[in-house]
GROMACS .gro file of C-alpha atoms in nm:
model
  181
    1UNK     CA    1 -18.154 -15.825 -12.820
    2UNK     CA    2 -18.259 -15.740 -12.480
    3UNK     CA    3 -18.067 -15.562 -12.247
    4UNK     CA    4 -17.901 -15.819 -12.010
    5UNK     CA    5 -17.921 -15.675 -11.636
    6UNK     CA    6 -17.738 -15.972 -11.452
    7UNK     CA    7 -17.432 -15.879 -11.670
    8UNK     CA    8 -17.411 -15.508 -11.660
    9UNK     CA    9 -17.425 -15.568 -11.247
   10UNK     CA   10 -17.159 -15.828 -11.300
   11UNK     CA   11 -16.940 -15.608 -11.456
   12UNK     CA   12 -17.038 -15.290 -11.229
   13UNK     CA   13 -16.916 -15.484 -10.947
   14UNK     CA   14 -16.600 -15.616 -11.177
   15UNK     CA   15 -16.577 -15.206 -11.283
   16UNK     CA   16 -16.515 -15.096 -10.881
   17UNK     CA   17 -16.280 -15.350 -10.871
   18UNK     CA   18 -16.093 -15.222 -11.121
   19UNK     CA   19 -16.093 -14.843 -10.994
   20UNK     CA   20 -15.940 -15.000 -10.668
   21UNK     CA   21 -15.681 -15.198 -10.890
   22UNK     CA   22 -15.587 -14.839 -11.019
   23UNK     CA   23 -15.607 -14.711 -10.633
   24UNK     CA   24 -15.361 -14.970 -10.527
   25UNK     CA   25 -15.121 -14.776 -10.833
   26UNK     CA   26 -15.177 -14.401 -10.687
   27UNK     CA   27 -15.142 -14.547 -10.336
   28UNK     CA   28 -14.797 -14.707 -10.466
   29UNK     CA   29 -14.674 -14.349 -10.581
   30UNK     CA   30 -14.846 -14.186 -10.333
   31UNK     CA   31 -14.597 -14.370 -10.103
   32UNK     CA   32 -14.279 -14.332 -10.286
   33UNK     CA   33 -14.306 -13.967 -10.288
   34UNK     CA   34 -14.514 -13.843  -9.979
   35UNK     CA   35 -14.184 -13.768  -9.750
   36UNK     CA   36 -14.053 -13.499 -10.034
   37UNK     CA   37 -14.399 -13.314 -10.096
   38UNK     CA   38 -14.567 -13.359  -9.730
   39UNK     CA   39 -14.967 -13.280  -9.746
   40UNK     CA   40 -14.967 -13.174 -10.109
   41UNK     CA   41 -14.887 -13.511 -10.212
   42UNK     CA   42 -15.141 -13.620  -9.985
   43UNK     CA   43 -15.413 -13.382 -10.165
   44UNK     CA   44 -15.305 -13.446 -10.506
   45UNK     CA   45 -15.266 -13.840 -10.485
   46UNK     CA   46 -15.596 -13.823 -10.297
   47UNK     CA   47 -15.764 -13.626 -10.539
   48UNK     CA   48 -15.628 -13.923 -10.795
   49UNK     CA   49 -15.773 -14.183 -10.633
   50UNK     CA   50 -16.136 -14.047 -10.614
   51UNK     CA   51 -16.125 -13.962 -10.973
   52UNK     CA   52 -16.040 -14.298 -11.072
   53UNK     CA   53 -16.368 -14.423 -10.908
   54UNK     CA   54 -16.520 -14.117 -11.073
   55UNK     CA   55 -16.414 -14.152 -11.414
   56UNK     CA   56 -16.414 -14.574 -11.397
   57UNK     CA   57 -16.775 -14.580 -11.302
   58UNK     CA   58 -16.895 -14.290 -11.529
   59UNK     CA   59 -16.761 -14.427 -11.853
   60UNK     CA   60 -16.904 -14.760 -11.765
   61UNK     CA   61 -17.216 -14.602 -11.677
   62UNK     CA   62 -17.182 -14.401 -12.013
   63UNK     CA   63 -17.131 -14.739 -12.234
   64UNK     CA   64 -17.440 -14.940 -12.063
   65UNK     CA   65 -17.674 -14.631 -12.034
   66UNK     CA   66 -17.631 -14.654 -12.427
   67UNK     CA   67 -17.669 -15.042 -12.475
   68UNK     CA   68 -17.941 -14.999 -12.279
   69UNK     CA   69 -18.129 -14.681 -12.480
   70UNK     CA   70 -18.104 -14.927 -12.760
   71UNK     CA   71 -18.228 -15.190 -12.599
   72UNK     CA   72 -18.536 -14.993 -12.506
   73UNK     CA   73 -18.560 -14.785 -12.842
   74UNK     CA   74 -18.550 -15.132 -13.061
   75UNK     CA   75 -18.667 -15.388 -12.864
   76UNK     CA   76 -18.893 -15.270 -12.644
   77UNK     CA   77 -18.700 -15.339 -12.268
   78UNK     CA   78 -18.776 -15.160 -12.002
   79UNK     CA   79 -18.418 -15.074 -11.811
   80UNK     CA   80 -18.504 -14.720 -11.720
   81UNK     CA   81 -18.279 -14.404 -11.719
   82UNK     CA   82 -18.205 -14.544 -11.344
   83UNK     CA   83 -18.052 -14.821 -11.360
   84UNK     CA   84 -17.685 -14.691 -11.351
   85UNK     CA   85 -17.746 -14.635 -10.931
   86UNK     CA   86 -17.830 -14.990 -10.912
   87UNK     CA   87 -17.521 -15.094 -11.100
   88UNK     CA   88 -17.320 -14.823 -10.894
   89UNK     CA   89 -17.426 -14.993 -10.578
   90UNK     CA   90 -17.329 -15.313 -10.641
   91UNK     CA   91 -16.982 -15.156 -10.699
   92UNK     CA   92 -16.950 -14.997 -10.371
   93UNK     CA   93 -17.093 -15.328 -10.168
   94UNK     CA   94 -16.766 -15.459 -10.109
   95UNK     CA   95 -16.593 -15.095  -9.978
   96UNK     CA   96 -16.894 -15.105  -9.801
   97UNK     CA   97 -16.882 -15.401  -9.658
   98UNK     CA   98 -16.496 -15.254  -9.515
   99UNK     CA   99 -16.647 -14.980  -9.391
  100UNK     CA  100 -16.888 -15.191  -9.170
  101UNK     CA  101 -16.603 -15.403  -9.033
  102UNK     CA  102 -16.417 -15.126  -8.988
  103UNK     CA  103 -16.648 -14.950  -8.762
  104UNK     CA  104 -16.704 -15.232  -8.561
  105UNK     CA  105 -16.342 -15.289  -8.568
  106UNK     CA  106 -16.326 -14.913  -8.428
  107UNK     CA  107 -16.613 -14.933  -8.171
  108UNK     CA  108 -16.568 -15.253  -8.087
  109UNK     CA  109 -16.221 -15.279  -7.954
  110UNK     CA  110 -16.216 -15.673  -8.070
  111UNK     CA  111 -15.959 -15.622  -8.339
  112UNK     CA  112 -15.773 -15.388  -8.595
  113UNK     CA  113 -15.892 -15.376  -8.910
  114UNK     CA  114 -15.759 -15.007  -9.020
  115UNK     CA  115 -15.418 -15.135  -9.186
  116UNK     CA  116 -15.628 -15.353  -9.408
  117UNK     CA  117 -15.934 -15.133  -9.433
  118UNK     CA  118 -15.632 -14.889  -9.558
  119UNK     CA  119 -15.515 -15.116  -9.846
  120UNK     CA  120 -15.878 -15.239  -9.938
  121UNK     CA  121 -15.972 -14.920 -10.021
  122UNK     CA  122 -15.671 -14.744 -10.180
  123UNK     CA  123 -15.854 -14.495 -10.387
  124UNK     CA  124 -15.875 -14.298 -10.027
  125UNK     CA  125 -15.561 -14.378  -9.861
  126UNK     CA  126 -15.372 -14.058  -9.961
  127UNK     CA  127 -15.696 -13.876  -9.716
  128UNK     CA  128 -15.752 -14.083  -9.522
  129UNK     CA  129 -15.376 -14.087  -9.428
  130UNK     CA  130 -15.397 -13.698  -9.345
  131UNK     CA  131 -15.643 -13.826  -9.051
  132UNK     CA  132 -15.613 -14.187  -8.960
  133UNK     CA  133 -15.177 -14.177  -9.051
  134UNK     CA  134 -15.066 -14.465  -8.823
  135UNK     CA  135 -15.165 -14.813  -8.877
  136UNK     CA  136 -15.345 -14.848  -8.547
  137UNK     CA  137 -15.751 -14.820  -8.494
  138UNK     CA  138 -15.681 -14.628  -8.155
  139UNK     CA  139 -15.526 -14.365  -8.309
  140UNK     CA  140 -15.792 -14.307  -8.575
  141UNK     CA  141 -16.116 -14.010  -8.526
  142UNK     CA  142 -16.402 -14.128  -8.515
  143UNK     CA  143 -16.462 -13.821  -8.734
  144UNK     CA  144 -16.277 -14.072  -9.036
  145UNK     CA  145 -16.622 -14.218  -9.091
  146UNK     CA  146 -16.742 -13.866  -9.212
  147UNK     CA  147 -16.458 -13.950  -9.522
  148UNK     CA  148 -16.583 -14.256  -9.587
  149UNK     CA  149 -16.965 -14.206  -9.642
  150UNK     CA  150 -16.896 -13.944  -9.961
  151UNK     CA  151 -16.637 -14.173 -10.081
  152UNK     CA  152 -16.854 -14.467 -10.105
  153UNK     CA  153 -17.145 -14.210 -10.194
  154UNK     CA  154 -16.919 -14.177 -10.524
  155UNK     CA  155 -16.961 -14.529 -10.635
  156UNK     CA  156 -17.351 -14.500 -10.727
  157UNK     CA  157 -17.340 -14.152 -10.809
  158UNK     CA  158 -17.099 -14.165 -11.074
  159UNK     CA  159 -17.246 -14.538 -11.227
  160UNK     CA  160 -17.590 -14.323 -11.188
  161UNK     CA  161 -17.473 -13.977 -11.350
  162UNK     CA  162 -17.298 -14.177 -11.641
  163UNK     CA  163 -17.582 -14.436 -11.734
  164UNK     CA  164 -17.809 -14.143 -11.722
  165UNK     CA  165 -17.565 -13.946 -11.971
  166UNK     CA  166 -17.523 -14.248 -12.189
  167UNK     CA  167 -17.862 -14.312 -12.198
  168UNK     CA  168 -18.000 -13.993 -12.302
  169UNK     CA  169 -17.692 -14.008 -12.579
  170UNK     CA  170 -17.547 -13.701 -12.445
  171UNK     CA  171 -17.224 -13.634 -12.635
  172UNK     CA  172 -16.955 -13.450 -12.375
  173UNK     CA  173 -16.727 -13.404 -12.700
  174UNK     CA  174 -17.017 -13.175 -12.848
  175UNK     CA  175 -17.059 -12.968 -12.519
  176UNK     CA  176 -16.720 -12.906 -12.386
  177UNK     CA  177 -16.539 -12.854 -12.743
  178UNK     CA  178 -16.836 -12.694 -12.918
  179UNK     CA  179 -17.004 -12.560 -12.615
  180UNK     CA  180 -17.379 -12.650 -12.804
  181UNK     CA  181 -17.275 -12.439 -13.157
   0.00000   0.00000   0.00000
């Protein structure tokens, strides 16, 4: 059975939805307790959030970086140890795609798009609230933007990182309990 491309990008895309679903949890916690614990809540719910796109994306990477191997091994496809950054980027179009509007949003003067740039991307919202923490574009830095490009920079990394693990069928089990034995 050949490996089937259209899907795995389907799902990559369906995968960074789901890390923000999970986002939308740590930002709901991240809320309840941020008065009592001040900027450590804000580090540790931040922290969260960016390992739920890390770990969402790398274990899907991990499961279609193995489909594929097989794919290739048995039936003679060509997907490529690559393919996981392709997958990862269609992920991160639509956080992307709020980043864009947001800028414009923020050079622009037209409109405020922060509150909902905020929400849409919930994963960050525990940082991004140490430097952008009122609702209004005016008050946010410019220097916010320099948070956003590693964050989104997670999304293909992680897809990449993982489909490259899963493809080579390397077992993390085996090297962090056994440490190669």
């Amino acid at each position: 059975m050949k490996y089937n491309r259209k899907n795995a990008l389907v799902y990559g895309l369906l995968k960074g939805l789901q890390a923000e679903f999970f986002g939308i949890f740590v930002m709901l916690f991240f809320w309840a307790i941020s008065k009592a614990m001040g900027i450590l809540a804000n580090i540790m719910f931040g922290f969260t959030g960016i390992m739920c796109v890390v770990c969402i994306l790398a274990d899907y990477g991990m499961k279609e970086g193995s489909k594929a191997a097989n794919a290739d091994t048995l039936h003679g496809d060509n997907v490529g140890r690559n393919f996981g950054a392709k997958t990862g980027l269609i992920a991160m179009l639509p956080f992307a795609m709020t980043a864009v509007i947001l800028a414009v949003s923020k050079f622009s003067g037209a409109f405020d798009f922060l509150a909902v740039f905020k929400i849409a991307n919930a994963c960050l919202f525990p940082i991004l609230d140490i430097f952008a923490h009122s609702a209004d574009i005016k008050d946010m830095s410019p220097a916010v933007f320099l948070l956003i490009l590693p964050y989104l920079a997670l999304f293909p990394l992680s897809a990449y990182i993982g489909f490259k693990w899963g493809y080579d069928k390397l077992d993390l089990r085996d090297k962090l309990v056994y440490k190669n034995k």
